[in-house]
Tab-separated table of C-alpha atoms in Angstrom:
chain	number	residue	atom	x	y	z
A	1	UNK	CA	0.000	0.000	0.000
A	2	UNK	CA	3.067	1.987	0.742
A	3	UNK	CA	4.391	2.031	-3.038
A	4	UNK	CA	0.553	2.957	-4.184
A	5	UNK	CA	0.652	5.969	-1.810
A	6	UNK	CA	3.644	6.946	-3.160
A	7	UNK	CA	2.273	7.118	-6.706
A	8	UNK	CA	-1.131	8.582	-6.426
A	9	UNK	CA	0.789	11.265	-4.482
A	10	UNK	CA	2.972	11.811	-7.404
A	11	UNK	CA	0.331	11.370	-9.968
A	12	UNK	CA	-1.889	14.483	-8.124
A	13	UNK	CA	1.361	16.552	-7.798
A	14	UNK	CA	1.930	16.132	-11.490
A	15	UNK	CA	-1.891	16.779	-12.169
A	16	UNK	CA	-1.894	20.028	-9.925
A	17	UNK	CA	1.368	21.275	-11.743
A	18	UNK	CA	0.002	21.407	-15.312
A	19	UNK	CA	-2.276	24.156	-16.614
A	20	UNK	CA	-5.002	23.361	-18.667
A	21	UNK	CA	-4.724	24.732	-22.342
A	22	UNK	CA	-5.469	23.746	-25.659
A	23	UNK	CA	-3.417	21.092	-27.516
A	24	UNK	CA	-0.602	22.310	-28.760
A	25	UNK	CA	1.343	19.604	-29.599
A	26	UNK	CA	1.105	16.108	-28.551
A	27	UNK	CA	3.495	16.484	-25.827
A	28	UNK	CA	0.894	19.055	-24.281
A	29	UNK	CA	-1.937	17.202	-24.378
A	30	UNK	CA	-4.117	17.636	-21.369
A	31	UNK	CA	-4.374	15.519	-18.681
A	32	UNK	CA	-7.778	15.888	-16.320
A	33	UNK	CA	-8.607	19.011	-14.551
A	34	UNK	CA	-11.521	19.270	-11.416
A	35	UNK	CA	-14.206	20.842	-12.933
A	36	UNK	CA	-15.411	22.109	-9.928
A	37	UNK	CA	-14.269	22.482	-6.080
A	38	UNK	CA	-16.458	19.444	-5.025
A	39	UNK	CA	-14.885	17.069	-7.811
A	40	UNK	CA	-11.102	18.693	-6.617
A	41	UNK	CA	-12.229	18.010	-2.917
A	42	UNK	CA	-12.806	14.379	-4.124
A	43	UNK	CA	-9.687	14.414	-6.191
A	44	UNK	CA	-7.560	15.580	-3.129
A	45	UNK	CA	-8.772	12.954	-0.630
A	46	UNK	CA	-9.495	9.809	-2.164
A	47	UNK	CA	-6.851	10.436	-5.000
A	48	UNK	CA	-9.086	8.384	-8.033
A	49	UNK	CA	-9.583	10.110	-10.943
A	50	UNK	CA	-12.869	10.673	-13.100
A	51	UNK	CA	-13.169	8.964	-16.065
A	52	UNK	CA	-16.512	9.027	-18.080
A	53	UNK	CA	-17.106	5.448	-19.806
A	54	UNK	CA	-19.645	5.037	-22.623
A	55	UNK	CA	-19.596	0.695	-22.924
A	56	UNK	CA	-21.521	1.157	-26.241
A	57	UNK	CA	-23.200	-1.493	-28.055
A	58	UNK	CA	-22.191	-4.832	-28.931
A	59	UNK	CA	-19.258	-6.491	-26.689
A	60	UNK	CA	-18.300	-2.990	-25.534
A	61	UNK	CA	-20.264	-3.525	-22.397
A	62	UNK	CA	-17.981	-6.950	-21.742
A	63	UNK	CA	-15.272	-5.069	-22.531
A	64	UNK	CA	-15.611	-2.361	-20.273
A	65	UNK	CA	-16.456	-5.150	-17.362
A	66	UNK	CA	-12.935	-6.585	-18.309
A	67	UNK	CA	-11.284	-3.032	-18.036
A	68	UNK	CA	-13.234	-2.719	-14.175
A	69	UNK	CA	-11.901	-6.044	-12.776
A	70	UNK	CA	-8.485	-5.327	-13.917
A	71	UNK	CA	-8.781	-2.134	-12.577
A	72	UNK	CA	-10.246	-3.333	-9.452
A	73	UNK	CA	-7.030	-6.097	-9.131
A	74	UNK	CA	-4.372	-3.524	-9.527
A	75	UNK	CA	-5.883	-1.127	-7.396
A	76	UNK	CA	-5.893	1.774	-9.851
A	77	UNK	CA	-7.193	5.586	-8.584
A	78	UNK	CA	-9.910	5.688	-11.357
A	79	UNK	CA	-13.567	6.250	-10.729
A	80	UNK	CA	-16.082	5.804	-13.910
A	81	UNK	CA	-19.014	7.935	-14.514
A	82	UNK	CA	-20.458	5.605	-16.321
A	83	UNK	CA	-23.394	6.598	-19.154
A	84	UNK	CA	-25.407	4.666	-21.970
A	85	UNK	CA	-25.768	5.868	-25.146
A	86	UNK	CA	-26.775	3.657	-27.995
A	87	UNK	CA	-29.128	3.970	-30.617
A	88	UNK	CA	-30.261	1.073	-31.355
A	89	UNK	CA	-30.681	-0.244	-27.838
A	90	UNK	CA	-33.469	2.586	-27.680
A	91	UNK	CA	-30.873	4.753	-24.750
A	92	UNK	CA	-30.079	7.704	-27.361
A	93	UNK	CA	-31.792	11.059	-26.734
A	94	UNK	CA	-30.422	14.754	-26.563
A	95	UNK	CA	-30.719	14.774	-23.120
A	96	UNK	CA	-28.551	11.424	-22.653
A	97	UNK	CA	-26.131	13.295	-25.342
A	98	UNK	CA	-25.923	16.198	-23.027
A	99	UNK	CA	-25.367	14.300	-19.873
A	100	UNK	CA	-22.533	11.981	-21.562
A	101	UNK	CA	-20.734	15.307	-22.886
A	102	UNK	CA	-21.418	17.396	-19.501
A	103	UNK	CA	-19.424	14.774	-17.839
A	104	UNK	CA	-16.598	14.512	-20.836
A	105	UNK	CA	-15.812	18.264	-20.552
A	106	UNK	CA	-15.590	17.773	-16.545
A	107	UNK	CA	-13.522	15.003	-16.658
A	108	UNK	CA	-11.665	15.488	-20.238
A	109	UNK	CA	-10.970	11.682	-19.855
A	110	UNK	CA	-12.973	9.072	-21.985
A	111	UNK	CA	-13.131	5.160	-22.481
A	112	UNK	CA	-15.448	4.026	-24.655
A	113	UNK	CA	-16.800	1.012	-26.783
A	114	UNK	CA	-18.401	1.277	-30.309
A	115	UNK	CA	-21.847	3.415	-30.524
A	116	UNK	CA	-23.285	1.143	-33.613
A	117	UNK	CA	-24.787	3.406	-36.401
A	118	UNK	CA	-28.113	2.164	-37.916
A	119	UNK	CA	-27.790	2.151	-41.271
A	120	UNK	CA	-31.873	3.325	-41.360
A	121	UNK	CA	-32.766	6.940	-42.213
A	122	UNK	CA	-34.674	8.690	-39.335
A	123	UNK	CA	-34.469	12.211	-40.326
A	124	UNK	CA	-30.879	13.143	-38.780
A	125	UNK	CA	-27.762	11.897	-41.027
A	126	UNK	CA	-25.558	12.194	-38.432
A	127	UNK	CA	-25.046	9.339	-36.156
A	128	UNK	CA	-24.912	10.204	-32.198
A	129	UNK	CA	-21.087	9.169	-32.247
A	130	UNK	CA	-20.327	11.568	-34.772
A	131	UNK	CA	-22.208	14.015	-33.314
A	132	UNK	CA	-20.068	13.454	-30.020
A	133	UNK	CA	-16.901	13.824	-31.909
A	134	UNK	CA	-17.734	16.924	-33.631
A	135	UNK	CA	-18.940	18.579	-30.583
A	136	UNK	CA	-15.920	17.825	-28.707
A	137	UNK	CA	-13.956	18.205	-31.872
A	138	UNK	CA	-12.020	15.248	-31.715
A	139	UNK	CA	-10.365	15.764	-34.804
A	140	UNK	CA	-7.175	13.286	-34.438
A	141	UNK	CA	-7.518	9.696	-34.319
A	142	UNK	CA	-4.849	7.805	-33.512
A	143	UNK	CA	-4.253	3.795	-34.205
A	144	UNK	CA	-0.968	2.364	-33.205
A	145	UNK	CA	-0.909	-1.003	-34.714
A	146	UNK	CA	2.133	-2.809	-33.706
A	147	UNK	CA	2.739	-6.755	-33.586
A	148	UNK	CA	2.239	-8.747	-30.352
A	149	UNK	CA	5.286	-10.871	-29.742
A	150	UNK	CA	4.219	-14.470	-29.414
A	151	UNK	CA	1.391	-14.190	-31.371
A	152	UNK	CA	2.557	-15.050	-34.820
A	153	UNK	CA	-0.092	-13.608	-37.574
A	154	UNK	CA	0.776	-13.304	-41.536
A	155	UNK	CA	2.834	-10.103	-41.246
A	156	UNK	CA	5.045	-10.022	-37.919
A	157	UNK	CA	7.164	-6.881	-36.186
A	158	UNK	CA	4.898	-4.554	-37.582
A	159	UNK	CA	5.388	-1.063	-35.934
A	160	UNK	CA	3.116	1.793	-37.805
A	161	UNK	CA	0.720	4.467	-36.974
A	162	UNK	CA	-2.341	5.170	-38.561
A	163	UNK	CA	-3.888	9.128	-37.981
A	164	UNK	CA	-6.847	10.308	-39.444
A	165	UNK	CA	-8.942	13.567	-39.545
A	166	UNK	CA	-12.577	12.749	-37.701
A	167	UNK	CA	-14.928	15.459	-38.311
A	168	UNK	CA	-14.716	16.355	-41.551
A	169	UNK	CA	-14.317	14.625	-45.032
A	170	UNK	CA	-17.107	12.144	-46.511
A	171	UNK	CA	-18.466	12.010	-42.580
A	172	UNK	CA	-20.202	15.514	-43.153
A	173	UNK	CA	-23.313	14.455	-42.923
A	174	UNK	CA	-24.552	16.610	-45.458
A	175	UNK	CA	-26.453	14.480	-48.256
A	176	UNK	CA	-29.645	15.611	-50.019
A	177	UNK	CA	-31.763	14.019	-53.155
A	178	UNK	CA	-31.360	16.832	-55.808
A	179	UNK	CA	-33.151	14.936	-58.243
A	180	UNK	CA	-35.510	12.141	-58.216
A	181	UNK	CA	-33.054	8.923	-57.596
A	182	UNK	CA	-30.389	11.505	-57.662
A	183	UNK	CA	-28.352	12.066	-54.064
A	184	UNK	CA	-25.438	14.545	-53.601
A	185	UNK	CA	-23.178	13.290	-50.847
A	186	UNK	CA	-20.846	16.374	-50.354
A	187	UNK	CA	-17.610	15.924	-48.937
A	188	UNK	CA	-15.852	18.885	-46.678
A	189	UNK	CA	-12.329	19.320	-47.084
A	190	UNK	CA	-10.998	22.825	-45.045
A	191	UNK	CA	-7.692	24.184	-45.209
A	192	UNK	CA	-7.803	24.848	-40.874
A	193	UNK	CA	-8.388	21.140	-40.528
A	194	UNK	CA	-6.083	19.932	-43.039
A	195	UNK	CA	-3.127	21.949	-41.527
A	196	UNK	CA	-4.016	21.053	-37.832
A	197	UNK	CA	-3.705	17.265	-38.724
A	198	UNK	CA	-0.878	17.298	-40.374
A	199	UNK	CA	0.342	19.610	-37.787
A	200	UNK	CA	-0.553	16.675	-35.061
A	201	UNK	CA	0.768	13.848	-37.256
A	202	UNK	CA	4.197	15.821	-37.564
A	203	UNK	CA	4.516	16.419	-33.793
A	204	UNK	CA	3.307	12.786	-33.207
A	205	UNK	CA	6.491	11.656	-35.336
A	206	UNK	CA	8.440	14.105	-33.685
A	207	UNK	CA	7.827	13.382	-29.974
A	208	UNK	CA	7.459	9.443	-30.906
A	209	UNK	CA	11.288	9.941	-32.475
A	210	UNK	CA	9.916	8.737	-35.516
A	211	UNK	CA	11.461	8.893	-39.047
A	212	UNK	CA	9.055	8.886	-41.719
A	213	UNK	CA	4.942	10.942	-42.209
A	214	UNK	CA	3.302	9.638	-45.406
A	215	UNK	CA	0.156	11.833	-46.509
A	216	UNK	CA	-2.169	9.295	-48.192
A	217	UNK	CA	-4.661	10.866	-50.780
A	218	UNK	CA	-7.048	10.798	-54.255
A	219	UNK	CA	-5.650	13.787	-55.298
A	220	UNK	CA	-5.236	12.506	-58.849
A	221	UNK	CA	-8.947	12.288	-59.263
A	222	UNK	CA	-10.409	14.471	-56.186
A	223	UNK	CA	-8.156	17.515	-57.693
A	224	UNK	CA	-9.804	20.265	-55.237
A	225	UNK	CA	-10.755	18.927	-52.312
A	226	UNK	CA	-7.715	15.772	-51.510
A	227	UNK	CA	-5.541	18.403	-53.380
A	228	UNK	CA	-6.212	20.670	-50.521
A	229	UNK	CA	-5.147	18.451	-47.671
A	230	UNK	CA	-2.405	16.997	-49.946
A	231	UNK	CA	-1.252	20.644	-49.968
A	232	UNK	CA	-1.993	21.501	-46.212
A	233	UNK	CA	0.770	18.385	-45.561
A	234	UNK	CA	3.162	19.241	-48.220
A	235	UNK	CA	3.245	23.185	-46.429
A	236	UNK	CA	3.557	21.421	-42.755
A	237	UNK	CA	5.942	19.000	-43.826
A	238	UNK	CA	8.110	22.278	-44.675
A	239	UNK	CA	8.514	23.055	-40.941
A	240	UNK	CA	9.716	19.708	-40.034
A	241	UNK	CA	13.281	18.673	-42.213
A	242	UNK	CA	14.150	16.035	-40.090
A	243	UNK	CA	10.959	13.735	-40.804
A	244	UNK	CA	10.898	12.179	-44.274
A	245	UNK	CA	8.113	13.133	-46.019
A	246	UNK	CA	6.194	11.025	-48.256
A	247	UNK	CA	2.470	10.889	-50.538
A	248	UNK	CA	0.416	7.678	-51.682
A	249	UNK	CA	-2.545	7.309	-53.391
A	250	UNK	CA	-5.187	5.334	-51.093
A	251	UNK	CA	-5.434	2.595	-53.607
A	252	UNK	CA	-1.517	2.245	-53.769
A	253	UNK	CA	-1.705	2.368	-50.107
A	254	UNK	CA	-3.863	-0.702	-49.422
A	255	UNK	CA	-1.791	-2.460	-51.739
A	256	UNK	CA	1.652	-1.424	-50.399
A	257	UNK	CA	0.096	-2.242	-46.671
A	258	UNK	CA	-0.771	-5.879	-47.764
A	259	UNK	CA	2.359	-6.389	-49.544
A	260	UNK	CA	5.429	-4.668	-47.674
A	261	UNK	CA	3.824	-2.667	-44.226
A	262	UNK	CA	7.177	-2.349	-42.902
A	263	UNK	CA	8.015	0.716	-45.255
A	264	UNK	CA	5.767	2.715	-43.579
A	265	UNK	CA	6.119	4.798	-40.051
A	266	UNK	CA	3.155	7.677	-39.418
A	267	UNK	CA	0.489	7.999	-42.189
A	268	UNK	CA	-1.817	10.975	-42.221
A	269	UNK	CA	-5.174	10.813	-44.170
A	270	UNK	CA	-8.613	12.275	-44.251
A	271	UNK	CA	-11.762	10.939	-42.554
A	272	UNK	CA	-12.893	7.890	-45.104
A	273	UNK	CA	-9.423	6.556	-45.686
A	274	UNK	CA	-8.128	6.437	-42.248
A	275	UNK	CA	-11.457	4.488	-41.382
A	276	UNK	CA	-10.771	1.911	-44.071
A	277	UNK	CA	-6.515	1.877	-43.475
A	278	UNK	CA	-7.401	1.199	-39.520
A	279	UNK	CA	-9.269	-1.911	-40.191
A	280	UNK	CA	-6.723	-3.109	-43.173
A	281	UNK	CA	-3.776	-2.754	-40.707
A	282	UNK	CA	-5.108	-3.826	-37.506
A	283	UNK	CA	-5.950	-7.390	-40.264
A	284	UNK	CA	-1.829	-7.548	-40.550
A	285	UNK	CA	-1.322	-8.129	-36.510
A	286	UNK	CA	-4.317	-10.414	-35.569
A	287	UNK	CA	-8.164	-8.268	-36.072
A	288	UNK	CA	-9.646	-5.881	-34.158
A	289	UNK	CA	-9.526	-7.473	-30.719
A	290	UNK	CA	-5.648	-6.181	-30.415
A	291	UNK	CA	-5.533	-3.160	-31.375
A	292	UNK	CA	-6.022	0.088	-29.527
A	293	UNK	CA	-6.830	4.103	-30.438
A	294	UNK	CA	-7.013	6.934	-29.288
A	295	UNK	CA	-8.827	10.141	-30.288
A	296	UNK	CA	-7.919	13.795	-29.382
A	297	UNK	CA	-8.978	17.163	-29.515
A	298	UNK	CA	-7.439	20.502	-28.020
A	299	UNK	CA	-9.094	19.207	-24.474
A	300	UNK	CA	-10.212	16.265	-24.411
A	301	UNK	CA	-9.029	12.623	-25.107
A	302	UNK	CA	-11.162	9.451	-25.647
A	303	UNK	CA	-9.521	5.820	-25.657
A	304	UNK	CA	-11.245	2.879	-27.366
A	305	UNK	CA	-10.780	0.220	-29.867
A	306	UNK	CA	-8.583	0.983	-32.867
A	307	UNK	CA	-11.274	-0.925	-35.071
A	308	UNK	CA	-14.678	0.323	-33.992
A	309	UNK	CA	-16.663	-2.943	-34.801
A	310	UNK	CA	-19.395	-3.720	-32.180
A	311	UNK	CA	-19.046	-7.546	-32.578
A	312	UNK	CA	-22.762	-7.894	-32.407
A	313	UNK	CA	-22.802	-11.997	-33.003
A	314	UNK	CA	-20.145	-12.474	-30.050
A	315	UNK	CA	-22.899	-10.410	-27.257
A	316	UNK	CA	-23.471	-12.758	-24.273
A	317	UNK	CA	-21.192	-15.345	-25.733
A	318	UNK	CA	-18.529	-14.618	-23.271
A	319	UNK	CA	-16.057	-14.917	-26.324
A	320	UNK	CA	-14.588	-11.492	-27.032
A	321	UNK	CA	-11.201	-10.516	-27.003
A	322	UNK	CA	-10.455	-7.510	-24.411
A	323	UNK	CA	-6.998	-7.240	-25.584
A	324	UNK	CA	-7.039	-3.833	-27.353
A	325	UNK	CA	-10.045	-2.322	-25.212
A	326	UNK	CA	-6.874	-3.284	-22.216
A	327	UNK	CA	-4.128	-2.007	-23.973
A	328	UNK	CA	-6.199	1.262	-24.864
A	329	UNK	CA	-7.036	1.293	-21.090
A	330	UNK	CA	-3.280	1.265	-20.185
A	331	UNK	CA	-2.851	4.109	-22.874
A	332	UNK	CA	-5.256	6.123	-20.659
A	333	UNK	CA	-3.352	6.055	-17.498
A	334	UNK	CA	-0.638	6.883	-19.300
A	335	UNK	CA	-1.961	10.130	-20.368
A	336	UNK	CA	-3.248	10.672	-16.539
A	337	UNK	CA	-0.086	10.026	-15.412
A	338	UNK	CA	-0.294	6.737	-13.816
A	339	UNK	CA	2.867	5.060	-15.380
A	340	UNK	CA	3.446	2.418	-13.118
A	341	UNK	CA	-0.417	0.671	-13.303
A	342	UNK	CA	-0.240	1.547	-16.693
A	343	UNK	CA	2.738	-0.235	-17.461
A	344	UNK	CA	1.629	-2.842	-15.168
A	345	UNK	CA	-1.964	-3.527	-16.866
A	346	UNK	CA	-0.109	-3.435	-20.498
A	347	UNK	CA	3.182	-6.020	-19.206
A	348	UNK	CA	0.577	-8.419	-17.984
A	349	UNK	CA	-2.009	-8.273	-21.466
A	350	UNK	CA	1.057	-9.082	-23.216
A	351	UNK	CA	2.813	-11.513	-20.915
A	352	UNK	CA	-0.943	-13.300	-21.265
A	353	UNK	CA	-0.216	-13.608	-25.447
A	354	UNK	CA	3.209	-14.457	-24.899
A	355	UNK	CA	2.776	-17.156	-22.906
A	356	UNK	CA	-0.105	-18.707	-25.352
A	357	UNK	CA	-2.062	-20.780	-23.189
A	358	UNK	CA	-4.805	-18.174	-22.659
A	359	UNK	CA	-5.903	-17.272	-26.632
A	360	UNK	CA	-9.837	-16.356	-27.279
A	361	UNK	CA	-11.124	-17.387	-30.496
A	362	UNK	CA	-10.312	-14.762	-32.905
A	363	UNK	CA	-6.914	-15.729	-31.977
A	364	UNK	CA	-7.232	-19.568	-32.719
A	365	UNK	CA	-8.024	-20.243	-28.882
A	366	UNK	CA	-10.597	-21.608	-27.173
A	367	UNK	CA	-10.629	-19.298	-24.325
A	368	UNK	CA	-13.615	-17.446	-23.049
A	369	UNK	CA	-13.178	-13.334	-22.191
A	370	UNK	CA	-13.804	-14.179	-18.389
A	371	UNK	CA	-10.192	-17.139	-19.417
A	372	UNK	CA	-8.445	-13.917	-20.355
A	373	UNK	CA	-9.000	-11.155	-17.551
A	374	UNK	CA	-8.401	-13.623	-15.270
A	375	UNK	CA	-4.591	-14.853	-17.086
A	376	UNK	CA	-4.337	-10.915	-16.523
A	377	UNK	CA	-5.015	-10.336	-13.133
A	378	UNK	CA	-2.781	-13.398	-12.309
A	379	UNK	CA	0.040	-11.427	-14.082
A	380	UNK	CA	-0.540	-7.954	-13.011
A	381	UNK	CA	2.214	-8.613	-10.503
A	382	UNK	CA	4.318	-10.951	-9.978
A	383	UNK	CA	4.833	-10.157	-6.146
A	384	UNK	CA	0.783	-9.180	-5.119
A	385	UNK	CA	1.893	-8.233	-1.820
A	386	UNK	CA	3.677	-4.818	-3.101
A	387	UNK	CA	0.360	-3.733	-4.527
């Protein structure tokens, strides 16, 4: 109990030393900030932090149950405010969309599981998770999709990150029927947005020490509006000579990822692309139960699965794989701080694949998800007693 002490009193001196301010560069991204002098009061004497968790549709619900227990074994100072929003499940409403981003600008924190879209036309085009991101304006979504040693899959030591634009692009929501069996699906391409992503994925590659940003585009065809963000990177790359600077077309992309992934480092894209690229890479190391993402915007910063996919045939099946919602969890209290439970919570996920006994199905196992959180609270320390 002594060592935990120790670092939730470091973790709330580091916490009351930073000001909050807008993202600058990744390095400044904010950690959380008391909203008000009840939630510091609470943040001073029990040391947990708030963190608002949306488990989403699907598995996200057993996902987010796997995050808890894990949580609960290593004793880590997080409290979820936990809401339900989910349109199909009949829990969507503006006033749940108020409440869930009331308590995301308190706690600036987020973990959440995939809000499924209906593909059904109800009279709004945009989807309550888009609507989330835009009003938080999480505009940079970040997928690290690296290989998981011990778990062998067709492409292995795989070390690339995917970032996309999120709030603009093809998911504008803005479609209309001009003509009689005519719809005009406009896409929104801005200068401001093209130059703050490419501004992100620059300072990601910077403070990551990485070598190499490739801009991925349709310029050749989409002359305006790709040609603007292909321009927007070309300007930012400008301000950063010691990261090689690259451009693909999409289609060459998917290709080149399938074929030889280990030429590329960061990749910047807009909105569609990055959704497609995400689920093509996180295919080379295993699916989307490994691997986690992040989203950010100048405040806030929301952790989930790197492939949104809400797994709807695995619900109540007890077979999902909580390896990337875990690993994304660990990402979290890294950003809040907490090194030492997040290194702990990520050292025993992996330890659990290395070791191979404990695999769920989507990774040629047999193992159910309750098999796996409990193979990770076994390793979450090696010596309990410290904890």
């Amino acid at each position: 109990m002594a060592a935990l002490s120790g670092v939730r009193c470091l973790t709330r001196a580091l916490v009351a030393a930073r000001s909050p301010g807008a993202w600058r560069s990744l390095s400044t991204s904010s950690v959380v900030h008391a909203a008000s002098p009840n939630q510091a009061e609470d943040l001073r004497v029990e040391g947990a932090f708030p963190v608002t968790m949306l488990p989403g549709d699907g598995v996200g619900p057993e996902l987010m149950h796997a995050v808890k227990e894990v949580f609960k074994a290593a004793a880590v100072p997080v409290e979820f405010q936990e809401h339900h929003l989910s349109e199909v499940q009949n829990m969507a409403s503006e006033e749940k969309l108020e409440q869930v981003l009331s308590s995301m600008k308190e706690n600036k924190v987020a973990i959440i599981g995939k809000i499924h879209t209906p593909m059904e036309y109800k009279g709004e085009l945009a989807s309550y998770d888009m609507r989330l991101r835009r009003k938080l304006d999480l505009f940079a979504n970040v997928v690290h999709v690296k290989s998981l040693p011990g778990y062998k899959t067709r492409h292995n030591n795989l070390d690339l990150v995917i970032i996309r634009e999120q709030t603009e692009g093809e998911y504008s929501s803005l479609e209309h029927e001009s003509a009689r069996g005519v719809i005009e699906c406009l896409k929104i391409v801005t200068r401001t947005k093209s130059q703050r992503i490419a501004k992100f994925a620059f300072d990601y590659a910077t403070k990551k020490g990485r070598s190499k940003v490739t801009a991925v585009h349709k310029a050749n065809i989409m002359k305006l509006g790709d040609g603007l963000f292909l321009q927007c990177c070309e300007e930012v790359a400008e301000l950063y000579p010691k990261i090689k600077f690259e451009t693909m077309i999409i289609d060459n992309c998917c290709m080149q990822l399938v074929q030889n992934p280990y030429q590329f480092d960061v990749l910047v894209m807009p909105n569609l692309y990055g959704n497609i690229i995400d689920n093509l890479a996180a295919g080379l190391v295993g699916g989307a139960g490994v691997v986690p993402g992040e989203s950010y915007s100048a405040e806030y910063a929301v952790f989930e699965t790197g492939a949104r996919h809400p797994f709807a045939q695995a619900v109540g099946r007890n077979i999902a794989n909580p390896t990337a919602m875990l690993l994304s969890a660990s990402n979290m209290l890294r950003h809040l701080n907490l090194e030492h439970h997040s290194s702990m919570i990520a050292d025993a996920v992996k330890k659990v694949i290395k070791v191979g006994k404990v695999r769920t199905r989507d990774m040629g196992g047999y193992s159910t998800t309750t098999d796996f959180i409990k193979s990770v609270i076994g390793h979450l320390h090696p010596h309990g007693s410290n904890l």
